[in-house]
Amino acid sequence: MSSTYGDNLKLSIFGQSHGPAIGMVLDGIPAGLPVDLEVLQTFLNRRAPGQNDWSTPRKEEDRPEFLSGLLEGFTCGAPIAAAIRNHNTRSGDYANLKDCPRPGHADFTAQIKYGGFQDAAGGGHFSGRLTAPLCIAGGLCKQWLEERGIQIGGRILSIAGCSQTDDPLDPCAHAIPPIGERFPVVNPQVGEAMRQAIADARAEGDSVGGIIQCVITGLPAGLGEPMFGGVEGKLAQILYGIPAVKGVSFGDGFGAANLRGSQCNDAFAMENGKVRTATNHSGGILGGITNGMPLIFQLAVKPTPSISQPQQSISLSRMENLELEVKGRHDPCIVPRAVPVAEAAAAIAIFDMILGNTQTNRRK
Amino acid sequence: MSSTYGDNLKLSIFGQSHGPAIGMVLDGIPAGLPVDLEVLQTFLNRRAPGQNDWSTPRKEEDRPEFLSGLLEGFTCGAPIAAAIRNHNTRSGDYANLKDCPRPGHADFTAQIKYGGFQDAAGGGHFSGRLTAPLCIAGGLCKQWLEERGIQIGGRILSIAGCSQTDDPLDPCAHAIPPIGERFPVVNPQVGEAMRQAIADARAEGDSVGGIIQCVITGLPAGLGEPMFGGVEGKLAQILYGIPAVKGVSFGDGFGAANLRGSQCNDAFAMENGKVRTATNHSGGILGGITNGMPLIFQLAVKPTPSISQPQQSISLSRMENLELEVKGRHDPCIVPRAVPVAEAAAAIAIFDMILGNTQTNRRK
Amino acid sequence: MSSTYGDNLKLSIFGQSHGPAIGMVLDGIPAGLPVDLEVLQTFLNRRAPGQNDWSTPRKEEDRPEFLSGLLEGFTCGAPIAAAIRNHNTRSGDYANLKDCPRPGHADFTAQIKYGGFQDAAGGGHFSGRLTAPLCIAGGLCKQWLEERGIQIGGRILSIAGCSQTDDPLDPCAHAIPPIGERFPVVNPQVGEAMRQAIADARAEGDSVGGIIQCVITGLPAGLGEPMFGGVEGKLAQILYGIPAVKGVSFGDGFGAANLRGSQCNDAFAMENGKVRTATNHSGGILGGITNGMPLIFQLAVKPTPSISQPQQSISLSRMENLELEVKGRHDPCIVPRAVPVAEAAAAIAIFDMILGNTQTNRRK
Amino acid sequence: MSSTYGDNLKLSIFGQSHGPAIGMVLDGIPAGLPVDLEVLQTFLNRRAPGQNDWSTPRKEEDRPEFLSGLLEGFTCGAPIAAAIRNHNTRSGDYANLKDCPRPGHADFTAQIKYGGFQDAAGGGHFSGRLTAPLCIAGGLCKQWLEERGIQIGGRILSIAGCSQTDDPLDPCAHAIPPIGERFPVVNPQVGEAMRQAIADARAEGDSVGGIIQCVITGLPAGLGEPMFGGVEGKLAQILYGIPAVKGVSFGDGFGAANLRGSQCNDAFAMENGKVRTATNHSGGILGGITNGMPLIFQLAVKPTPSISQPQQSISLSRMENLELEVKGRHDPCIVPRAVPVAEAAAAIAIFDMILGNTQTNRRK
């Protein structure tokens, strides 16, 4: 495992789905940054399960206990540690996973890599539940970014093929639904179709995937350390730490491959004494460095692999094929709950880059 | 800049497009690995410019001089350093870039970040020319992977919307054209349409983008260190170090977002005593760890930003808009030359993961 | 703060002396390693305070709760997290430290660096109490090293100038007292003089320092990654993380500076088909790499800065000199309790190097 | 090998003693820093061999060629690469080292670690010659530190037991001889005794060691990131990258072990509105963080292992003992040439810490 992230801050995430606790340590954070634990809890609640008809009925409060690093509402310079106790565990549901791996899950690769010693219950350290401590760290970073005027907003771009339309030529088109919405879409009608698609899949014991888009505004130009510490690479590394993500793209992403240079290049223009681009195909990044326009990225989320339909699998001990029925409580679609996770991951990466911005702070 | 990559090996890339030399240092490589410099040169030639009608007429031999790390055809344990002299430079073409940035290039963000001290000639350290030392390192790693039975093959999936079709349900469909082809496509008719699209763009002073797909076979199951050292994250970080890449995806990628779980999950099956999956939607990765099936990823490459049509830009000194005509020699489409670069980047990331495979080697 | 250590394993230490808890996360450990929690507790008890007449009367049980990473007596591949609750806290003793810093402590530098936001109570994150989580990680690594036949033993070389004599020409002279001793010395008479020196200092409200020596046997030859990942550098980095350490040396250390080459070089000799050195001035390291002989290093520990005699200090707010009397509970000599800490730190560094031994494991 | 150093800057050193070239890449340096190549050459000349009667007669000009990263006298933000060609090589002198290792050298450990593939000529990558690229990087960092008012000065504290006396209670006693001296001592009479000791050793085919002390003035208080990124740990890691160093200590170092707390604690005092300490036993560091007083450290350098007297060694192939006579050109004492190397290493570590000073720059 390598559940440690960051060049300047150091985030370390721990826990298994059905172990005593999950949590995180966040090191390298300057002292004196304010922390509002109520705002953090509101953010964590956006990810928490058991609250509506598209998420697992497993109820966890996701209420972190801070073990260190905070003093009287501010960071104190010492590493920030927080843990969430696991209460509502039902390990018995997962007894057989080491021998008979679930398709689409990490059961098989964990068995190969960890030789049977892994904690398979609920997916162990691979569980989506581990995104809760990611949201603790990200929720804190979000607060500190907002202090600097940087906002990160995510929304659902598509679910099960039901897609919102956007005019990517217009940077202002990247509207963000009001922050805090549980099902953040711009077009309510499309949102209704998405919910219906989820309900249909649930009814059939199946699941659906989707695409999330995040927009980051207020970023200074000049952030990012190419070649390998560029904005895209830093964001992609942490975003791929979110289970079920199969694609990450920036600006026009894969759509850029179909454009001509004359269409894809964003013309520069002076606007009230500031440099802007007329369009934002680049997603706010040129050469791995922010250009001051909104940073835009997309995440492809595969359908939840846990479905209740029978599936073909194998017995590793008997080396034979068999049919598997997955039990347990699952989300028919994790896309809505993954939106705050994507925001959290982006907040961590951006705050790390701001801490390490060698150029802007240091030449003076 | 952060042009250093790797957890176990350490790759450091240096140089500017029109400076004295470009090159790389590759540290952390075990002693005793064989190096075939002719095979390496053949690989580097696939990327080299000036050889056909879709690449820039700038001719550079890309013939590296090895300064250290090799002894009598083997690595000697010391860091491997190599440099390529820059000969065919025409800095005069780029005189005005600090004041009047080219749309789609890093001129503007470099000016903001480096305060005018950057080497703007030919894009400086942001130039696609810096992928040559990436190919030196990657070409070496490719040799060492091939020794272990691991093959990396890339091909052009689409250019300017001309796209090859694949049956992603069939893992065997991911055929790789013979290695070494300059324009690697599976379907020659589609390849012809792609070349025509490039020729059309060139005739109109424009450029086109495309999508590259790489397939890695022979990988052991169990590679990858989730959460943040998973296979996707490690590959994405280095792939985004290639200029013009706007998207990276694995397996079905963004297409997975439209599938149901029952379609996207790859059923397990025993086949001659080995575990296989009937399909390969996951691209050979579950939970950030290889499952022994072919690893498949895609890169979205935006159209070359250098076009000869007039474009809207600005004068930073005069703070006013103006029209810009970009001179210099450029590729109307960099996708074919980017194929070996993608292979090289993947080879570096995979070899790094093999060196650091804590689990497989170390429990025993 | 940068309380994260390691290239292959990743250790993250958190907590403040009087905060809710102290603890650690240890990531990157292979699955399937056995863990004996009783053996660990016995090791932790060697460091725990309040047990005899040379340590602080503050009593803490130092009994860690494991939050993740262990399953049925083995590591499970997921990060290992453990926390120790702080119970016996008396923050009131430390109220004034932000304004009036104690000489020899980090109060002043913390005030400058963290701008008054630091948790000053009991030294906060700078407290010697933070060596308890270091001992959790190190105690685990020690178990895993012992499984491979590697033993780490520490002893007190001198306290307050009372010094044991050794013949450094004889590698067998580096005898280690039986493991688990609270006051590990080879010569009991010298040990008695040391205890008397501690008692004298305590009686006068003063403190004393000393020198610790550790010997590591059973190491394979070939460990260490020079130039900057050599054995000495890796060990020194973690050993300097122990509060009060002012010097680290290897083999003959500073004594080597007075020798001639003909005295200091260790002659090679074949002994029963194995390569040995006749002497061990080098401390088992040549060129940053272990040579298979016992690895020997020394730590200089300054006298505990907390003394009850009046001292000259300042008021930062009033910018004037004043006389300070330090209250609170303190060790008149931390050297005996620092012995297991030095062993723990060395165990972490050595296990990290074994995990990352690129050469030995990987060429085959 | 792990010849890469740094958290914020990334230094990569390459080359073997008798390979085509030695050199370095220095990444992560802000753009716009001035570089004076003449001042750099003067610094490099202090280390260069062949210039006087205490160094090897091998003559190398140590004149680096800069391959990238500089533009018109300033850093340009891109990685800085420089190489020095090896001209005056005599590989034949070292033919037998793989079978018959020299005592005190890395021949044996390299043979074990690199399995015979290492470049043994002249010590290969282990050669003291590799300190030349360290001095390129360090010489640049020194210039940038001097711009900020930070001076690093080294001197010889003892050679062969001939020792200068100092009053460590007086921080002003740490006088530095004029920078640029080839044999920097404070007391000329002691210096004469040192030179005589070197001459005596040379006459007898032997060698001598010594102790170097460096003093860094002008440092801001607040530098260093404890626990594991503290000033001592960061400096020790790079200093142990210098061949022949067997001990690193700070302030009173091993002498602190003999003091009482009441002697070793440095009393604080206000002096013209600034916080000072009356003494400087701590060497300017408290809790791993600079306190604004001069930073003082010592290096123990063992006697050069290359001596011309016959020594006992072995034949690895024949597994038998034999007598060895080492040929080649050697320094009877490397201490004088190691002084600028120690300064260079310290400059790199300090500049790295300044770049990454998360607290001072970032809270605002």
XYZ file of N, CA and C in Angstrom, chain D residues 4-157:
462
model
N 20.354 11.180 -5.373
C 19.409 12.275 -5.523
C 19.109 12.812 -4.134
N 19.150 14.130 -3.987
C 18.937 14.747 -2.670
C 17.961 15.904 -2.772
N 17.158 16.080 -1.740
C 16.396 17.304 -1.622
C 14.905 17.087 -1.555
N 14.248 17.958 -0.804
C 12.797 17.919 -0.695
C 12.162 18.923 -1.646
N 12.757 20.069 -1.759
C 12.176 21.132 -2.586
C 12.996 21.312 -3.851
N 14.295 21.544 -3.697
C 15.152 21.388 -4.859
C 15.430 19.892 -4.992
N 15.798 19.466 -6.184
C 16.145 18.064 -6.435
C 17.507 18.046 -7.102
N 18.498 17.539 -6.380
C 19.849 17.434 -6.910
C 20.108 15.994 -7.317
N 20.590 15.808 -8.534
C 20.932 14.467 -9.016
C 22.379 14.501 -9.481
N 23.216 13.644 -8.889
C 24.643 13.639 -9.208
C 24.970 12.378 -9.996
N 25.791 12.536 -11.031
C 26.139 11.369 -11.847
C 27.636 11.327 -12.130
N 28.085 10.177 -12.606
C 29.456 10.050 -13.057
C 30.256 9.015 -12.302
N 31.313 8.525 -12.961
C 32.291 7.678 -12.305
C 33.665 8.317 -12.482
N 34.565 7.980 -11.607
C 35.876 8.623 -11.572
C 36.566 8.589 -12.930
N 36.460 7.478 -13.619
C 37.162 7.345 -14.896
C 36.197 7.140 -16.064
N 34.940 7.549 -15.914
C 33.987 7.500 -17.014
C 34.106 8.732 -17.893
N 33.205 8.887 -18.879
C 33.325 10.035 -19.785
C 33.195 11.384 -19.078
N 32.281 11.491 -18.109
C 32.087 12.789 -17.468
C 31.430 12.583 -16.110
N 31.565 13.589 -15.258
C 30.808 13.663 -14.011
C 29.955 14.929 -14.085
N 28.890 14.988 -13.305
C 28.053 16.178 -13.399
C 26.867 16.126 -12.471
N 25.956 17.061 -12.689
C 24.798 17.165 -11.795
C 23.633 17.842 -12.516
N 22.432 17.548 -12.048
C 21.231 18.269 -12.446
C 20.610 18.817 -11.160
N 20.270 20.098 -11.199
C 19.695 20.765 -10.034
C 18.338 21.334 -10.456
N 17.279 20.689 -9.959
C 15.917 21.025 -10.386
C 15.188 21.738 -9.241
N 14.174 22.493 -9.588
C 13.358 23.130 -8.557
C 13.858 24.486 -8.109
N 14.803 25.042 -8.844
C 15.371 26.354 -8.492
C 14.528 27.455 -9.138
N 14.122 28.450 -8.380
C 13.342 29.547 -8.961
C 14.095 30.232 -10.101
N 13.352 30.795 -11.030
C 13.945 31.579 -12.101
C 14.369 32.939 -11.562
N 15.342 33.537 -12.231
C 15.709 34.908 -11.907
C 16.806 35.057 -10.878
N 17.412 33.945 -10.448
C 18.527 34.049 -9.515
C 19.813 34.295 -10.311
N 20.623 35.257 -9.902
C 21.851 35.551 -10.644
C 22.908 34.473 -10.416
N 23.698 34.215 -11.434
C 24.777 33.231 -11.344
C 26.063 33.875 -11.847
N 27.093 33.857 -11.010
C 28.399 34.390 -11.399
C 29.341 33.208 -11.592
N 29.627 32.892 -12.849
C 30.402 31.680 -13.125
C 31.856 31.822 -12.691
N 32.361 33.033 -12.636
C 33.747 33.199 -12.169
C 33.853 32.932 -10.678
N 32.897 33.450 -9.934
C 32.880 33.171 -8.497
C 32.737 31.664 -8.269
N 31.917 31.031 -9.081
C 31.757 29.593 -8.952
C 33.085 28.876 -9.218
N 33.797 29.299 -10.279
C 35.050 28.626 -10.601
C 36.068 28.787 -9.479
N 36.111 29.976 -8.892
C 37.019 30.199 -7.762
C 36.692 29.252 -6.625
N 35.396 29.039 -6.409
C 34.999 28.105 -5.350
C 35.419 26.681 -5.714
N 35.188 26.286 -6.955
C 35.546 24.925 -7.370
C 37.050 24.694 -7.277
N 37.813 25.729 -7.528
C 39.272 25.572 -7.475
C 39.758 25.230 -6.069
N 39.003 25.636 -5.055
C 39.399 25.297 -3.680
C 39.404 23.776 -3.478
N 38.540 23.078 -4.201
C 38.449 21.635 -4.054
C 39.363 20.870 -5.026
N 39.711 21.524 -6.128
C 40.389 20.836 -7.231
C 41.720 20.249 -6.788
N 42.084 19.112 -7.357
C 43.296 18.419 -6.928
C 44.535 18.961 -7.631
N 45.669 18.471 -7.226
C 46.905 18.672 -7.984
C 47.556 20.014 -7.789
N 47.206 20.724 -6.743
C 47.672 22.098 -6.654
C 48.694 22.337 -5.549
N 48.885 21.388 -4.685
C 49.828 21.621 -3.601
C 50.299 20.296 -3.027
N 51.063 20.366 -1.973
C 51.769 19.159 -1.550
C 50.938 18.230 -0.669
N 49.687 18.589 -0.387
C 48.895 17.637 0.403
C 47.801 16.970 -0.420
N 47.805 17.204 -1.715
C 46.739 16.582 -2.504
C 47.324 15.714 -3.611
N 46.474 14.880 -4.182
C 46.909 13.967 -5.226
C 47.499 14.726 -6.412
N 48.532 14.176 -7.040
C 49.080 14.867 -8.220
C 48.189 14.758 -9.453
N 47.087 13.996 -9.398
C 46.177 13.971 -10.549
C 45.645 15.378 -10.771
N 45.827 15.898 -11.970
C 45.399 17.263 -12.269
C 44.107 17.225 -13.084
N 43.067 17.849 -12.552
C 41.818 17.986 -13.298
C 41.394 19.438 -13.140
N 40.964 20.030 -14.207
C 40.619 21.448 -14.123
C 39.279 21.675 -13.445
N 38.429 20.683 -13.434
C 37.113 20.840 -12.811
C 36.379 22.064 -13.344
N 36.359 22.195 -14.661
C 35.706 23.333 -15.288
C 34.385 22.840 -15.874
N 33.269 23.172 -15.240
C 31.989 22.618 -15.694
C 31.496 23.284 -16.972
N 30.846 22.496 -17.800
C 30.085 23.049 -18.923
C 28.609 23.019 -18.527
N 27.938 24.137 -18.630
C 26.510 24.164 -18.305
C 25.700 23.805 -19.539
N 24.878 22.787 -19.381
C 24.102 22.270 -20.512
C 22.695 22.848 -20.564
N 22.211 23.371 -19.442
C 20.843 23.886 -19.414
C 20.619 24.674 -18.138
N 19.553 25.453 -18.132
C 19.077 26.071 -16.902
C 19.533 27.492 -16.661
N 20.525 27.952 -17.437
C 21.002 29.328 -17.277
C 20.724 30.107 -18.553
N 20.425 31.386 -18.411
C 20.182 32.243 -19.574
C 20.649 33.649 -19.220
N 21.651 34.094 -19.902
C 22.157 35.460 -19.751
C 22.454 35.806 -18.292
N 23.083 34.867 -17.587
C 23.544 35.165 -16.232
C 22.525 34.943 -15.131
N 21.364 34.380 -15.503
C 20.346 34.110 -14.489
C 19.810 32.688 -14.662
N 19.270 32.158 -13.567
C 18.536 30.906 -13.700
C 17.262 31.185 -14.490
N 16.849 30.195 -15.296
C 15.678 30.416 -16.148
C 14.485 29.567 -15.713
N 14.603 28.884 -14.571
C 13.490 28.070 -14.086
C 13.596 26.622 -14.492
N 14.240 26.351 -15.616
C 14.440 24.961 -16.056
C 15.562 24.328 -15.233
N 15.582 22.985 -15.147
C 16.649 22.339 -14.388
C 18.025 22.769 -14.886
N 18.945 22.958 -13.953
C 20.314 23.359 -14.276
C 21.158 22.101 -14.387
N 21.758 21.892 -15.546
C 22.613 20.715 -15.727
C 24.018 21.171 -16.069
N 25.008 20.493 -15.491
C 26.408 20.804 -15.783
C 27.203 19.513 -15.784
N 28.231 19.478 -16.630
C 29.084 18.293 -16.702
C 30.536 18.723 -16.731
N 31.389 17.887 -16.161
C 32.838 18.064 -16.229
C 33.403 16.824 -16.912
N 34.106 17.021 -18.005
C 34.732 15.888 -18.698
C 35.879 15.319 -17.865
N 36.023 14.031 -17.890
C 37.187 13.399 -17.267
C 38.271 13.237 -18.319
N 39.431 13.821 -18.063
C 40.509 13.717 -19.051
C 41.644 12.833 -18.564
N 42.108 13.148 -17.365
C 43.379 12.605 -16.901
C 43.149 11.266 -16.193
N 42.673 10.263 -16.963
C 42.302 8.989 -16.348
C 43.387 7.946 -16.579
N 43.582 7.102 -15.581
C 44.579 6.026 -15.687
C 43.968 4.757 -15.154
N 43.016 4.209 -15.901
C 42.232 3.098 -15.383
C 43.085 1.891 -15.042
N 44.206 1.750 -15.747
C 45.023 0.567 -15.541
C 45.467 0.388 -14.096
N 45.566 1.504 -13.370
C 46.001 1.402 -11.979
C 45.039 0.582 -11.119
N 43.826 0.416 -11.588
C 42.800 -0.131 -10.709
C 42.289 -1.495 -11.161
N 43.086 -2.185 -11.980
C 42.570 -3.368 -12.669
C 42.055 -4.446 -11.714
N 42.683 -4.642 -10.598
C 42.455 -5.841 -9.803
C 41.454 -5.654 -8.656
N 40.825 -4.478 -8.591
C 40.082 -4.150 -7.372
C 38.842 -5.013 -7.157
N 38.288 -5.574 -8.225
C 37.074 -6.373 -8.043
C 37.382 -7.686 -7.330
N 38.571 -8.175 -7.542
C 38.917 -9.431 -6.873
C 39.578 -9.189 -5.520
N 40.398 -8.157 -5.451
C 41.182 -7.930 -4.233
C 40.879 -6.538 -3.680
N 39.880 -6.439 -2.821
C 39.403 -5.122 -2.393
C 40.395 -4.416 -1.470
N 40.490 -3.073 -1.643
C 41.360 -2.260 -0.780
C 40.699 -2.052 0.578
N 41.406 -2.303 1.671
C 40.838 -2.009 2.993
C 40.424 -0.541 3.110
N 39.305 -0.299 3.737
C 38.843 1.072 3.972
C 38.112 1.688 2.800
N 38.147 1.046 1.637
C 37.443 1.544 0.454
C 36.122 0.793 0.259
N 35.346 1.240 -0.741
C 34.067 0.607 -1.044
C 34.204 -0.533 -2.043
N 35.429 -0.946 -2.358
C 35.594 -1.992 -3.380
C 34.814 -3.258 -3.025
N 34.933 -3.680 -1.757
C 34.283 -4.927 -1.347
C 32.758 -4.791 -1.343
N 32.260 -3.730 -0.720
C 30.804 -3.597 -0.641
C 30.206 -3.369 -2.030
N 30.917 -2.654 -2.910
C 30.423 -2.479 -4.275
C 30.376 -3.821 -5.001
N 31.390 -4.631 -4.782
C 31.425 -5.946 -5.433
C 30.221 -6.792 -4.979
N 29.934 -6.750 -3.686
C 28.798 -7.513 -3.160
C 27.487 -6.959 -3.706
N 27.338 -5.636 -3.675
C 26.054 -5.024 -4.032
C 25.799 -5.058 -5.533
N 26.830 -4.797 -6.314
C 26.628 -4.648 -7.758
C 27.113 -5.872 -8.531
N 27.522 -6.894 -7.818
C 27.766 -8.202 -8.430
C 28.839 -8.216 -9.493
N 29.800 -7.311 -9.390
C 30.886 -7.312 -10.357
C 30.620 -6.412 -11.556
N 29.418 -5.863 -11.649
C 29.107 -4.978 -12.776
C 29.544 -3.538 -12.523
N 29.927 -3.211 -11.291
C 30.290 -1.828 -10.968
C 31.532 -1.395 -11.755
N 31.650 -0.087 -11.934
C 32.819 0.502 -12.568
C 33.842 0.736 -11.460
N 34.798 -0.153 -11.335
C 35.706 -0.095 -10.186
C 36.835 0.914 -10.377
N 37.062 1.351 -11.605
C 38.227 2.201 -11.864
C 38.171 3.481 -11.039
N 39.169 3.683 -10.233
C 39.264 4.914 -9.446
C 38.187 5.034 -8.394
N 37.538 3.918 -8.081
C 36.452 3.969 -7.101
C 35.104 4.206 -7.749
N 35.101 4.451 -9.068
C 33.836 4.601 -9.792
C 32.992 5.730 -9.235
N 31.734 5.431 -8.941
C 30.816 6.449 -8.413
C 31.098 6.754 -6.941
N 31.948 5.934 -6.299
C 32.284 6.149 -4.890
C 33.465 7.104 -4.724
N 34.076 7.462 -5.834
C 35.284 8.274 -5.770
C 35.011 9.642 -5.147
N 36.018 10.165 -4.447
C 35.945 11.533 -3.940
C 35.769 12.535 -5.074
N 36.088 12.121 -6.290
C 35.923 13.007 -7.452
C 34.453 13.428 -7.615
N 33.531 12.598 -7.136
C 32.107 12.936 -7.261
C 31.718 14.121 -6.371
N 32.654 14.568 -5.513
C 32.344 15.778 -4.752
C 32.464 17.030 -5.620
N 33.058 16.905 -6.812
C 33.142 18.074 -7.705
C 31.748 18.531 -8.147
N 30.888 17.638 -8.673
C 29.526 18.113 -8.991
C 28.741 18.556 -7.758
N 29.033 17.961 -6.602
C 28.390 18.458 -5.388
C 28.776 19.917 -5.150
N 30.033 20.231 -5.479
C 30.486 21.618 -5.299
C 29.905 22.555 -6.361
N 29.579 22.033 -7.550
C 28.890 22.900 -8.524
C 27.548 23.323 -7.940
N 26.776 22.342 -7.500
C 25.452 22.648 -6.939
C 25.586 23.517 -5.692
N 26.520 23.142 -4.826
C 26.683 23.879 -3.583
C 27.226 25.283 -3.805
N 28.098 25.411 -4.784
C 28.633 26.743 -5.085
C 27.546 27.685 -5.572
N 26.618 27.154 -6.367
C 25.481 27.976 -6.805
C 24.613 28.349 -5.595
N 24.284 27.367 -4.777
C 23.435 27.648 -3.612
C 24.103 28.660 -2.688
N 25.423 28.545 -2.563
C 26.161 29.503 -1.724
C 25.973 30.931 -2.223
N 26.025 31.110 -3.530
C 25.817 32.458 -4.086
C 24.434 32.986 -3.712
N 23.446 32.099 -3.828
C 22.076 32.551 -3.571
C 21.852 32.805 -2.085
N 22.561 32.047 -1.244
C 22.463 32.307 0.193
C 23.149 33.624 0.539
N 24.282 33.889 -0.093
C 25.008 35.129 0.215
C 24.185 36.351 -0.156
N 23.434 36.234 -1.253
C 22.502 37.306 -1.622
C 21.538 37.631 -0.494
N 21.192 36.619 0.311
C 20.272 36.815 1.423
C 21.005 37.081 2.731
N 22.317 37.284 2.642
C 23.074 37.609 3.844
C 23.504 36.403 4.652
N 23.441 35.223 4.052
C 23.835 34.001 4.757
C 25.217 33.575 4.287
N 26.163 33.466 5.224
C 27.537 33.088 4.911
C 27.832 31.715 5.495
N 28.523 30.884 4.729
C 28.963 29.580 5.221
C 30.474 29.532 5.160
N 31.109 29.332 6.297
C 32.564 29.271 6.313
C 33.040 28.027 7.034
N 34.000 27.337 6.422
C 34.533 26.138 7.052
C 35.982 26.321 7.424
N 36.454 25.525 8.367
C 37.858 25.571 8.744
C 38.263 24.204 9.277
N 39.560 24.027 9.355
C 40.102 22.774 9.869
C 40.217 22.902 11.383
N 39.567 22.011 12.097
C 39.613 22.077 13.559
C 40.774 21.238 14.083
